[in-house]
PDB file of C-alpha atoms (C1' of nucleotides) in Angstrom:
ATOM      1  CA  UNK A   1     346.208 153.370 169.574  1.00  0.00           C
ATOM      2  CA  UNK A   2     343.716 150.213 169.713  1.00  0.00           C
ATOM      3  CA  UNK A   3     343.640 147.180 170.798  1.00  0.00           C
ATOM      4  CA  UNK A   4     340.890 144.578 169.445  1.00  0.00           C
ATOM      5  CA  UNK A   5     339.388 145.451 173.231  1.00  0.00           C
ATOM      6  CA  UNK A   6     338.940 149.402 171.954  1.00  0.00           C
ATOM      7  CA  UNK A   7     337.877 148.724 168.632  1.00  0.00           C
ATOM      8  CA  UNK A   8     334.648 146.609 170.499  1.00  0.00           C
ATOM      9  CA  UNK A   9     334.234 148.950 172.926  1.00  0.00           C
ATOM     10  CA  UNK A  10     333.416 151.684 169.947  1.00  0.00           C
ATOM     11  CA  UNK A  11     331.295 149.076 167.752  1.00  0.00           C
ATOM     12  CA  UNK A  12     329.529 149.192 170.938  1.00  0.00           C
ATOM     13  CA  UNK A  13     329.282 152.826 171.941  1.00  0.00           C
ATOM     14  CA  UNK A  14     328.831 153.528 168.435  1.00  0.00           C
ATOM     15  CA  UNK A  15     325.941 150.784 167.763  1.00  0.00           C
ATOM     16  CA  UNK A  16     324.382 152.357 170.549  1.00  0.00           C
ATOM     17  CA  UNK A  17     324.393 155.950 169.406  1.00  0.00           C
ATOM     18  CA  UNK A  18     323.250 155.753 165.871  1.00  0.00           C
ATOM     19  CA  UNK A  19     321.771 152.080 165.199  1.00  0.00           C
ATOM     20  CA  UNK A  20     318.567 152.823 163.543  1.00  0.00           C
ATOM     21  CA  UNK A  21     319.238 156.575 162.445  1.00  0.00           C
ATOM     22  CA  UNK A  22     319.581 158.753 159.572  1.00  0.00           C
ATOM     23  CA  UNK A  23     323.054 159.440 159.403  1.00  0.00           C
ATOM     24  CA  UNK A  24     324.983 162.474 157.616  1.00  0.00           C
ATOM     25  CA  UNK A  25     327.903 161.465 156.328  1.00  0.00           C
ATOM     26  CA  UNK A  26     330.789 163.739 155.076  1.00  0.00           C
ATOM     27  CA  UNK A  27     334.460 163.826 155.583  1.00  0.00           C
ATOM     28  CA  UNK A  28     335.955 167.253 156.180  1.00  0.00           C
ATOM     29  CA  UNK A  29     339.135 166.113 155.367  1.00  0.00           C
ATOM     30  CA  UNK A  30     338.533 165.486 151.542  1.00  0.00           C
ATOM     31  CA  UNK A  31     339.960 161.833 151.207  1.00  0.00           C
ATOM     32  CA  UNK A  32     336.814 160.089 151.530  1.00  0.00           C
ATOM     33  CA  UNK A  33     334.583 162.517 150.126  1.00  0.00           C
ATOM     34  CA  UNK A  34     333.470 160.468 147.199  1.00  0.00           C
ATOM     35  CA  UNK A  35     332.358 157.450 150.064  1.00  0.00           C
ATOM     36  CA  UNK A  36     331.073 159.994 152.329  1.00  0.00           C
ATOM     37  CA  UNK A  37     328.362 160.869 149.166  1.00  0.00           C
ATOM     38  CA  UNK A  38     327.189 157.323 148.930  1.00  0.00           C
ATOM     39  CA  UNK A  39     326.692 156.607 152.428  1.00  0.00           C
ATOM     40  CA  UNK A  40     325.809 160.240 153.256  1.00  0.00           C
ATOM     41  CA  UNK A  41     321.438 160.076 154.600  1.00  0.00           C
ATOM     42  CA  UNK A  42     321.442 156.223 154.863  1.00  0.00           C
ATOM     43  CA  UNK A  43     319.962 154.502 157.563  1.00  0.00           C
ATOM     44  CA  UNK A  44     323.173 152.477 159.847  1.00  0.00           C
ATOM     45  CA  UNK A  45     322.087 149.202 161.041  1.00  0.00           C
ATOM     46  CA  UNK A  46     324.658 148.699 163.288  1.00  0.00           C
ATOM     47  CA  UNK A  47     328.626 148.081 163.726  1.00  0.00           C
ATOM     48  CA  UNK A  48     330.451 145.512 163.635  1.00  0.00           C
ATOM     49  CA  UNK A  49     333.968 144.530 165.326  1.00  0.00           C
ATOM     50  CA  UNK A  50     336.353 141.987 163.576  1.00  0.00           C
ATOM     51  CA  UNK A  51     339.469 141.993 165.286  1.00  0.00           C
ATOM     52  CA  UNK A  52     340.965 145.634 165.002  1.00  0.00           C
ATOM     53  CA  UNK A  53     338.588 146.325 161.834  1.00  0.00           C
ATOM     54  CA  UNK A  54     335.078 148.251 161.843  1.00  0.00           C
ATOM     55  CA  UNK A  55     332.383 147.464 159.839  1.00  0.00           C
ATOM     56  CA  UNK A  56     329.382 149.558 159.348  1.00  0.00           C
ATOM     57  CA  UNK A  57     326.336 147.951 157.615  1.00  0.00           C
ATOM     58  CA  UNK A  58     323.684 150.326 156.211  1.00  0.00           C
ATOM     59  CA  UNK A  59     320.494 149.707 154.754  1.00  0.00           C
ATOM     60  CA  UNK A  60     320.940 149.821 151.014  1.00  0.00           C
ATOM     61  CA  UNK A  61     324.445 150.761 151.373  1.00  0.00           C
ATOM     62  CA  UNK A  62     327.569 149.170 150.939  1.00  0.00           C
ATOM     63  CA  UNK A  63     329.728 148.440 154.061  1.00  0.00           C
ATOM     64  CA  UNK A  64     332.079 151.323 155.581  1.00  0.00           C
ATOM     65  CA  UNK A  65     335.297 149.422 156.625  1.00  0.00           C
ATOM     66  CA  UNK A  66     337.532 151.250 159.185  1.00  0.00           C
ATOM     67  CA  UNK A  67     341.051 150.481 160.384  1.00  0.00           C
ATOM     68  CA  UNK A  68     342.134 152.666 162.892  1.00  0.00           C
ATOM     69  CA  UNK A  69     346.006 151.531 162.756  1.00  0.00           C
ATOM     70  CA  UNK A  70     348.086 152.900 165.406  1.00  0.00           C
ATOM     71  CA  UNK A  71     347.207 156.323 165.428  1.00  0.00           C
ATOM     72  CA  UNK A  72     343.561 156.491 164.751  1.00  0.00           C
ATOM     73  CA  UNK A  73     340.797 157.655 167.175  1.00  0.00           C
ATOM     74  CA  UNK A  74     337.065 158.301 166.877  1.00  0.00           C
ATOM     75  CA  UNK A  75     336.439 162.263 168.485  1.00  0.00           C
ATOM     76  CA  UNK A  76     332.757 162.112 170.062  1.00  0.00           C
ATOM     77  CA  UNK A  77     331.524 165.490 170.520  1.00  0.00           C
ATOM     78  CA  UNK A  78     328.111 167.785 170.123  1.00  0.00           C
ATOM     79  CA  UNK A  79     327.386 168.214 166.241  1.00  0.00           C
ATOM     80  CA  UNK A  80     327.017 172.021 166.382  1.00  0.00           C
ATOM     81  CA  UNK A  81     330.621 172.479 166.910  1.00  0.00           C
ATOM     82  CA  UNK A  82     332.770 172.578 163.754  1.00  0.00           C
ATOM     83  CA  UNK A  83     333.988 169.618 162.183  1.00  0.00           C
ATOM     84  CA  UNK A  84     337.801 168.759 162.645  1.00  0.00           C
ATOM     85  CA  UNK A  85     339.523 169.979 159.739  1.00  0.00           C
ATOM     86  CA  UNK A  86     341.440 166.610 159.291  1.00  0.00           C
ATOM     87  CA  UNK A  87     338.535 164.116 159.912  1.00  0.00           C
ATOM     88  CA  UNK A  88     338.698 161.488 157.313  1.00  0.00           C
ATOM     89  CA  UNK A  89     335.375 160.661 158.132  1.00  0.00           C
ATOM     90  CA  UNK A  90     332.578 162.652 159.962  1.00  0.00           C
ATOM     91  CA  UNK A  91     328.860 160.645 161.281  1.00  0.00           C
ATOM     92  CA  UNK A  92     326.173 163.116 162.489  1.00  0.00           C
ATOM     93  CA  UNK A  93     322.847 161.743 163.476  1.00  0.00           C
ATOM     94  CA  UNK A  94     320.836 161.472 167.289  1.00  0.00           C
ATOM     95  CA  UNK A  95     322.495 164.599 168.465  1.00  0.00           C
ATOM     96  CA  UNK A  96     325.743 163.545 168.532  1.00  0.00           C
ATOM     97  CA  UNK A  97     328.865 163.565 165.789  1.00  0.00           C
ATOM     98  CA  UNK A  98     331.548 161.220 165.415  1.00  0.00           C
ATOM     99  CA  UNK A  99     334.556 162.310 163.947  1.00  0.00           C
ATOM    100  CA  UNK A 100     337.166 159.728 162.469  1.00  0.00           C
ATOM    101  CA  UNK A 101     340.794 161.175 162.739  1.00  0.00           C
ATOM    102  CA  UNK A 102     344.269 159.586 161.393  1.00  0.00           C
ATOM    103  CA  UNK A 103     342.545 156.198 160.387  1.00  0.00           C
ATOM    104  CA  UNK A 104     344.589 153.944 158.259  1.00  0.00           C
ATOM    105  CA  UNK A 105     341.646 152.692 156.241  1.00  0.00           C
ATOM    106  CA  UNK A 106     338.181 154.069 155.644  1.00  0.00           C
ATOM    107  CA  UNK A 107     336.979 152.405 152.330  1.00  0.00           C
ATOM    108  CA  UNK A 108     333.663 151.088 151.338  1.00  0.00           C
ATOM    109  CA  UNK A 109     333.712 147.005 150.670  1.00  0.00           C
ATOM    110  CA  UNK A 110     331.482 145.353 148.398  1.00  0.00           C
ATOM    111  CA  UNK A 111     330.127 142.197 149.815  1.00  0.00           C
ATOM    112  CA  UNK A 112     333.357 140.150 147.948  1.00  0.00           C
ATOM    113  CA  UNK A 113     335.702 142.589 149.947  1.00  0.00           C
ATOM    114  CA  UNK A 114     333.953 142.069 152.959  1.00  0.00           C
ATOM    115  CA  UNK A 115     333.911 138.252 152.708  1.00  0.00           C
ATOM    116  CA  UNK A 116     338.050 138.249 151.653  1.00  0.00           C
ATOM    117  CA  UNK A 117     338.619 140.840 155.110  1.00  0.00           C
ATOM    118  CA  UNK A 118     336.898 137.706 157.270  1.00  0.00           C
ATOM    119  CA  UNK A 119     338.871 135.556 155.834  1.00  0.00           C
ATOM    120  CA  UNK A 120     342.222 136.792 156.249  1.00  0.00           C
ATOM    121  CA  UNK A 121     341.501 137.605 160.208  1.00  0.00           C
ATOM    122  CA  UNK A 122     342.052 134.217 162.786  1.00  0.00           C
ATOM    123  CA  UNK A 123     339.443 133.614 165.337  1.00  0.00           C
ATOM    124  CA  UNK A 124     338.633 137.191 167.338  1.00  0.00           C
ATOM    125  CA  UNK A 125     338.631 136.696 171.370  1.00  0.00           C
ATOM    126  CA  UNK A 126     335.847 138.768 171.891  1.00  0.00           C
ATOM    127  CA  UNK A 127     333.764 137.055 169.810  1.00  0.00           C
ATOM    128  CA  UNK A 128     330.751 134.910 169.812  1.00  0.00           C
ATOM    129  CA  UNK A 129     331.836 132.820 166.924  1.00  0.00           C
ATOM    130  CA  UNK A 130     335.813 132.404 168.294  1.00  0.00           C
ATOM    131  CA  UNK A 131     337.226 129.189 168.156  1.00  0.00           C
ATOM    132  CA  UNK A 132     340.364 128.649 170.296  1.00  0.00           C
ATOM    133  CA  UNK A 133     340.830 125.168 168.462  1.00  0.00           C
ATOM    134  CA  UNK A 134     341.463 126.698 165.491  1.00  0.00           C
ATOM    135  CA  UNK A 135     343.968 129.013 166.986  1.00  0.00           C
ATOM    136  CA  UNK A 136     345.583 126.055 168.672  1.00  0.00           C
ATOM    137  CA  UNK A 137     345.747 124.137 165.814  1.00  0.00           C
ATOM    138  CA  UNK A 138     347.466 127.285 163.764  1.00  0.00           C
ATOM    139  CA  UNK A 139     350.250 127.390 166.991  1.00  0.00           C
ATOM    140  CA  UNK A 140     351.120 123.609 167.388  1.00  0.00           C
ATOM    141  CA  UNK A 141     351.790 123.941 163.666  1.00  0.00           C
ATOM    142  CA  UNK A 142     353.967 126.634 163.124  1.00  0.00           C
ATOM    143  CA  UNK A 143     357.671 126.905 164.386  1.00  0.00           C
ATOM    144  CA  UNK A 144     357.610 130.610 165.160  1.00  0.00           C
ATOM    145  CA  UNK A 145     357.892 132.052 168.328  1.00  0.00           C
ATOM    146  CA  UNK A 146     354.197 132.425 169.893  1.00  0.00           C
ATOM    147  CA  UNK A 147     355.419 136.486 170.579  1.00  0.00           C
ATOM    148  CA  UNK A 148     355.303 136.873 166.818  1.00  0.00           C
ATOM    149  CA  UNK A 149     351.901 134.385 166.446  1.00  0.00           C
ATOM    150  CA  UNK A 150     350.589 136.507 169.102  1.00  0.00           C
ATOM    151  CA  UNK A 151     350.428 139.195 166.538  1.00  0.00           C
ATOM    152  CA  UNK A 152     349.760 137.645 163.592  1.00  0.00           C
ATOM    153  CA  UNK A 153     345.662 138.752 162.655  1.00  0.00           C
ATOM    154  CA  UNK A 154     345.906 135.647 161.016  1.00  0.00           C
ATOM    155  CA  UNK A 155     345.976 133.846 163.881  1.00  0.00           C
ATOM    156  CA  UNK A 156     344.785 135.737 166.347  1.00  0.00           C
ATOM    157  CA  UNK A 157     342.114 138.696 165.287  1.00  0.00           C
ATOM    158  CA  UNK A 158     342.513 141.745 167.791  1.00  0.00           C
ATOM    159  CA  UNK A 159     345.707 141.111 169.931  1.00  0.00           C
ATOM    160  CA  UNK A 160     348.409 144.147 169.789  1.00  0.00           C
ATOM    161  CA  UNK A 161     351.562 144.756 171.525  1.00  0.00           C
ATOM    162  CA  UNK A 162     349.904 145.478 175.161  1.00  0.00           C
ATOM    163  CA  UNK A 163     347.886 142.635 174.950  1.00  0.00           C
ATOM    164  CA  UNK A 164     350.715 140.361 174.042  1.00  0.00           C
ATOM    165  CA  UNK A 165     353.195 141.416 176.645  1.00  0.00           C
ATOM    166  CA  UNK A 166     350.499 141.696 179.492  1.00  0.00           C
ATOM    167  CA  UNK A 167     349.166 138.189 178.430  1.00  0.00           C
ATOM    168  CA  UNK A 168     352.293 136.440 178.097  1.00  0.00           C
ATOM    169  CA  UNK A 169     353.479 137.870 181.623  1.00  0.00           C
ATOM    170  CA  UNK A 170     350.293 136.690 182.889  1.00  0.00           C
ATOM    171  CA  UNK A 171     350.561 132.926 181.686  1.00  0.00           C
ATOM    172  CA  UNK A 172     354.258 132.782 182.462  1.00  0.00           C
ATOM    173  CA  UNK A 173     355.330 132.115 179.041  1.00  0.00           C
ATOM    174  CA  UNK A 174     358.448 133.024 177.610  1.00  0.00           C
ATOM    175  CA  UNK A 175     357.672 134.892 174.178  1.00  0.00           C
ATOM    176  CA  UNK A 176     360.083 133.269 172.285  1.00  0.00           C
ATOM    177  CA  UNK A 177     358.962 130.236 173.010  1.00  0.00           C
ATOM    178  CA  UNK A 178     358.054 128.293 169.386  1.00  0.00           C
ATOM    179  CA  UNK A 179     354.431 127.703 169.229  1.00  0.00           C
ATOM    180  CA  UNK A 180     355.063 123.731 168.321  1.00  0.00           C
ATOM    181  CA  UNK A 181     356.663 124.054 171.734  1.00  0.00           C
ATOM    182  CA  UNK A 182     354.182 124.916 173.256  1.00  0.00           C
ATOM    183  CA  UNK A 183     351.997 122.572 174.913  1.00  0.00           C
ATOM    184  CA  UNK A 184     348.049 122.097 174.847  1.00  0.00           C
ATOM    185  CA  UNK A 185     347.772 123.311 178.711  1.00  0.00           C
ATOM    186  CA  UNK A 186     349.980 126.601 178.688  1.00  0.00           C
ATOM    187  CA  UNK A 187     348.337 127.273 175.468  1.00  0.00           C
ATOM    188  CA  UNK A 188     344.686 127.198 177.207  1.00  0.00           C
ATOM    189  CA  UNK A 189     346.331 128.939 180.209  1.00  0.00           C
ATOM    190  CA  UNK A 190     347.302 132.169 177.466  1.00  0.00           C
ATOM    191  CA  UNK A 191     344.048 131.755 175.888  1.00  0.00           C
ATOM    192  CA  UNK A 192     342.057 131.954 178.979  1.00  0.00           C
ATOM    193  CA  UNK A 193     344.088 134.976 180.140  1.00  0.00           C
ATOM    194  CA  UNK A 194     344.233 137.035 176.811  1.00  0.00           C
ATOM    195  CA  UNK A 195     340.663 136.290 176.375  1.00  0.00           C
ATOM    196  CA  UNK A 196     339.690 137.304 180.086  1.00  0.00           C
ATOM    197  CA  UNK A 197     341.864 140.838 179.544  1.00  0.00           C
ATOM    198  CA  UNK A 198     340.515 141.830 176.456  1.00  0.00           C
ATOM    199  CA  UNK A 199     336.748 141.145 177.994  1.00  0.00           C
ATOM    200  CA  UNK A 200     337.483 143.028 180.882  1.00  0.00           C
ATOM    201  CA  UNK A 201     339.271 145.859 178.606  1.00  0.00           C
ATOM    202  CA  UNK A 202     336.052 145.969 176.825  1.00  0.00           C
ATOM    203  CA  UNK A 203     333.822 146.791 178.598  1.00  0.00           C
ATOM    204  CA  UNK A 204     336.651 149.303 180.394  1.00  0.00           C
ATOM    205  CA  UNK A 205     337.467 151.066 177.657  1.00  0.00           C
ATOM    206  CA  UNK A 206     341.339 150.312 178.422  1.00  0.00           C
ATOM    207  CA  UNK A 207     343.547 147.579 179.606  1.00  0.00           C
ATOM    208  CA  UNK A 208     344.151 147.183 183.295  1.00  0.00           C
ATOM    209  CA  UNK A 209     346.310 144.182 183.920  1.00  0.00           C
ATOM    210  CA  UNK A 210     347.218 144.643 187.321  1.00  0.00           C
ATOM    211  CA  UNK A 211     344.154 144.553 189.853  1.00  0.00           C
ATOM    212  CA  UNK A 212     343.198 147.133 192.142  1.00  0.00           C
ATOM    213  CA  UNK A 213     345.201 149.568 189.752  1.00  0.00           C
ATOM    214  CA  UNK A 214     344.206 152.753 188.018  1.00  0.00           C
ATOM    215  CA  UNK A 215     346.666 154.425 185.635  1.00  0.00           C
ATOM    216  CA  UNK A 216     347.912 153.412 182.550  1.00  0.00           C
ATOM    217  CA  UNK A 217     351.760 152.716 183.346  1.00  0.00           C
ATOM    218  CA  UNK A 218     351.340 151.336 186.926  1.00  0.00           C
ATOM    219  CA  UNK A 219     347.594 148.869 185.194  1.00  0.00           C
ATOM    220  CA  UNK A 220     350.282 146.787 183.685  1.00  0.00           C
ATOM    221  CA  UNK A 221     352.802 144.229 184.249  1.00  0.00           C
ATOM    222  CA  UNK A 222     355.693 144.480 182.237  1.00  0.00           C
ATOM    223  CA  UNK A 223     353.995 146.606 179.000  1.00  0.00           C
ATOM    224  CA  UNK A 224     356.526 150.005 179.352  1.00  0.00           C
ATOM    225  CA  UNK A 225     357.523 148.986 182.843  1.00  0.00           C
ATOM    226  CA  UNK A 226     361.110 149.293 184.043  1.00  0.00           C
ATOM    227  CA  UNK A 227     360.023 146.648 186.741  1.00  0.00           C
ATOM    228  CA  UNK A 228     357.496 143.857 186.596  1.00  0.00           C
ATOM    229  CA  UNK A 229     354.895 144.761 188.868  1.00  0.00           C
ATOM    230  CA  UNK A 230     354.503 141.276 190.126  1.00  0.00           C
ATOM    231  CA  UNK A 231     358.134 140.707 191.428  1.00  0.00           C
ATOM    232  CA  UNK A 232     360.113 143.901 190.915  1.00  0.00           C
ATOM    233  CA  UNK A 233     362.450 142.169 188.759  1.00  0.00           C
ATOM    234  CA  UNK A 234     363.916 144.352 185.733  1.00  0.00           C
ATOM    235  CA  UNK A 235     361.659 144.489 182.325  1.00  0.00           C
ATOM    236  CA  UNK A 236     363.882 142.944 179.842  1.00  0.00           C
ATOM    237  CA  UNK A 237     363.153 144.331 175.989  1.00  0.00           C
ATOM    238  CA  UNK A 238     363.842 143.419 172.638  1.00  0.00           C
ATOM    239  CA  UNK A 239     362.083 143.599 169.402  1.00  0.00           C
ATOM    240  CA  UNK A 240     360.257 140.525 168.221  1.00  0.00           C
ATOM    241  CA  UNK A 241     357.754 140.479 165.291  1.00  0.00           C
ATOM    242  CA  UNK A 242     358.767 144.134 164.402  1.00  0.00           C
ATOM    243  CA  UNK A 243     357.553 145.439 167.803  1.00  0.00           C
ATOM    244  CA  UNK A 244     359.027 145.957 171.375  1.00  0.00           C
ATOM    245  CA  UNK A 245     358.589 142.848 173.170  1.00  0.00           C
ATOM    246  CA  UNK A 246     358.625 143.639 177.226  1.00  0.00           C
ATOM    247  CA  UNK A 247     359.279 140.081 179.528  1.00  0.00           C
ATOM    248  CA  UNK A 248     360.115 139.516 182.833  1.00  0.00           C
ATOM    249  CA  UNK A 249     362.653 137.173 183.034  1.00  0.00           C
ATOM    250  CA  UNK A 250     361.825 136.077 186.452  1.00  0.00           C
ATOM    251  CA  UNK A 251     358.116 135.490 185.987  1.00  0.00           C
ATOM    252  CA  UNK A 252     358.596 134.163 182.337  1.00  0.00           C
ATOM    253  CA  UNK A 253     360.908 131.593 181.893  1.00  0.00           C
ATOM    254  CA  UNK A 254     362.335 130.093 178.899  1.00  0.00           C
ATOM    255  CA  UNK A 255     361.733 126.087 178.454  1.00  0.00           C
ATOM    256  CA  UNK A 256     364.503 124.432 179.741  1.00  0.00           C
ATOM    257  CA  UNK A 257     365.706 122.404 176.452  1.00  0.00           C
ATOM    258  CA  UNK A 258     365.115 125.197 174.277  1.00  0.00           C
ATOM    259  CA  UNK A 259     367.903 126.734 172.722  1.00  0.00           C
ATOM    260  CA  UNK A 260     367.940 130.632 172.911  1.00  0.00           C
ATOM    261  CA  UNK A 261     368.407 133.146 169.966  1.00  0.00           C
ATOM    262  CA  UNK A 262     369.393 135.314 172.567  1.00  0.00           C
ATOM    263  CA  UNK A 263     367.792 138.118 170.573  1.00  0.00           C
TER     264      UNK A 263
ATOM    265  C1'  DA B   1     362.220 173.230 164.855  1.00  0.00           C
ATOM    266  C1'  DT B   2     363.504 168.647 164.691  1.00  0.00           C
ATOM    267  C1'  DG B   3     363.707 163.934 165.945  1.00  0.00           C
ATOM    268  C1'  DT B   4     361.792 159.702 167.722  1.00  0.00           C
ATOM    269  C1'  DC B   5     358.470 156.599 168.906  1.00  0.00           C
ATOM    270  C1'  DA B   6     353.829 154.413 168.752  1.00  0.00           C
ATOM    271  C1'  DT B   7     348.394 150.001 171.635  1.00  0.00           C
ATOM    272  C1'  DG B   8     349.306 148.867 163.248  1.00  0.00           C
ATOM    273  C1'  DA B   9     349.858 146.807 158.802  1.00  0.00           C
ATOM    274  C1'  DT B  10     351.649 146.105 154.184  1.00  0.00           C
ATOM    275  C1'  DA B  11     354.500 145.842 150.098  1.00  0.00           C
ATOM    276  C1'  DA B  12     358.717 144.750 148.481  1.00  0.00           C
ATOM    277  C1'  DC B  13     363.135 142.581 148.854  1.00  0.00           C
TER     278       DC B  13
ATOM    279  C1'  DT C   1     363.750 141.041 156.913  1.00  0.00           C
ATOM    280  C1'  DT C   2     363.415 146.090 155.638  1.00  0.00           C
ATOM    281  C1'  DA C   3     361.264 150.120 154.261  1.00  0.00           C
ATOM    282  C1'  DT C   4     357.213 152.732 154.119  1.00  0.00           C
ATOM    283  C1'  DC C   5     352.732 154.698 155.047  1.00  0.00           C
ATOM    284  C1'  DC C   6     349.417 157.051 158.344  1.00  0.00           C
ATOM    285  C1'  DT C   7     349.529 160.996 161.946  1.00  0.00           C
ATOM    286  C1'  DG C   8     349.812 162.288 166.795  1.00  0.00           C
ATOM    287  C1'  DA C   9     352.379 162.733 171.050  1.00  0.00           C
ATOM    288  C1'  DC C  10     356.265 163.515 173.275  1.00  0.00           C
ATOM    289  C1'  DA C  11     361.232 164.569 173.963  1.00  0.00           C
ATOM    290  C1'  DT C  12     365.087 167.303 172.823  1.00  0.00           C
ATOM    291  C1'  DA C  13     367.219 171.485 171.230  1.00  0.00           C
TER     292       DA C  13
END
DNA sequence: ATGTCATGATAAC
DNA sequence: TTATCCTGACATA
């Protein structure tokens, strides 16, 4: 279940591990056998994160692209013990193995396919090359709410539904606020905070909202809360973009002269 | 055993 | 907007 903030934290971890090395390349499951074969004894230079996607360059070698969806997760373990029956995708090399479970993608891109992937993803946080102009510019624009632009890759490269909900408590923004509504300085004010959370989650491992805290439920703010942990007031939920939104309606008010879909 | 939901995304309507 | 896919985790029975 990653977040832009995970999917670093492995191009990391994962950089670390086997930049530089022969790596043996199978899948165990069977779906990506024919992929496995061409990458299988190349040489990775390194990984890449793009928003929620992984890409691993080879020498000679095409580039491995990896989506890990909702329910995807990398298993890091020793490589004498047996590979996981349903690994999709299975990386031995320095002593260690990496084994790709419930991914949504694991292709091999061509540069083309590569080049179409960047373009389709809005500027990433956690990146170098982010601009938050260009993100601003895409929000003044558009007339949905910034809950749904939130979540739009488009837009925004990396951002998912705990991100979203922690960020907008965080800024005091309403979520169905339209993103021509806006405004230049609560847009910086959400910028600054989304991009500070997913740095911090980054290097973490795992999104901690709330300082000082250490588990998962009682690290956040309103994300799966019954109570915002700022004021204690009741987490109000709907669905917006396709996903549960959670606001607090104390901490995150609507603007005044908007008029509510009250939904 | 069965149902529901999920930190995701897409194709089709 | 909805239906659907991926698959795991958890709740309910």
């Amino acid at each position: 279940m990653p977040e832009g903030h995970l999917v670093h934290w492995l191009a990391r971890r994962q950089t670390s591990l086997l930049a530089g090395r022969r790596v043996e390349v199978t899948s165990p499951q069977g779906r990506f056998r024919e992929g496995a074969a061409r990458l299988d004894g190349a040489v990775l230079r390194r990984v890449e994160a793009v928003g929620k996607h992984l890409l691993y360059h080879w020498e000679d070698r095409e580039m491995l692209h990896v989506h890990l969806g909702q329910g995807g997760k990398f298993l890091e373990g020793a490589p004498v013990q047996p590979p996981v029956p349903q690994a999709r995708l299975r990386l031995v090399g320095n002593g260690v193995a990496l084994q790709l479970v419930a991914p949504t993608v694991c292709e091999l891109l061509d540069p083309s396919g590569v080049a179409s992937l960047r373009a389709r993803l809005g500027p990433d946080p956690l990146r170098d090359d982010a601009d938050p102009e260009r993100v601003w510019q895409a929000v003044a624009r558009s007339r949905r709410s910034i809950g749904a632009l939130l979540l739009d890759q488009s837009v925004v490269a990396g951002v998912g539904n705990v991100l979203r909900a922690e960020a907008l408590n965080l800024a005091r923004i309403h979520p169905e606020t339209p993103g021509h509504r806006l405004g230049r300085r609560r847009f910086a004010r959400l910028w600054a905070e989304v991009t500070r959370i997913m740095v911090e989650a980054s290097e973490r491992g795992r999104i901690v909202t709330v300082p000082g805290a250490a588990g998962d439920a009682e690290g956040r703010f309103v994300y799966r809360r019954d109570r915002c942990a700022r004021c204690g007031t009741a987490v109000q939920t709907w669905v917006l973009a396709a996903r549960t939104m959670y606001a607090c309606p104390r901490c995150q008010r609507r603007l005044a002269s908007v008029s509510h879909p009250d939904s």
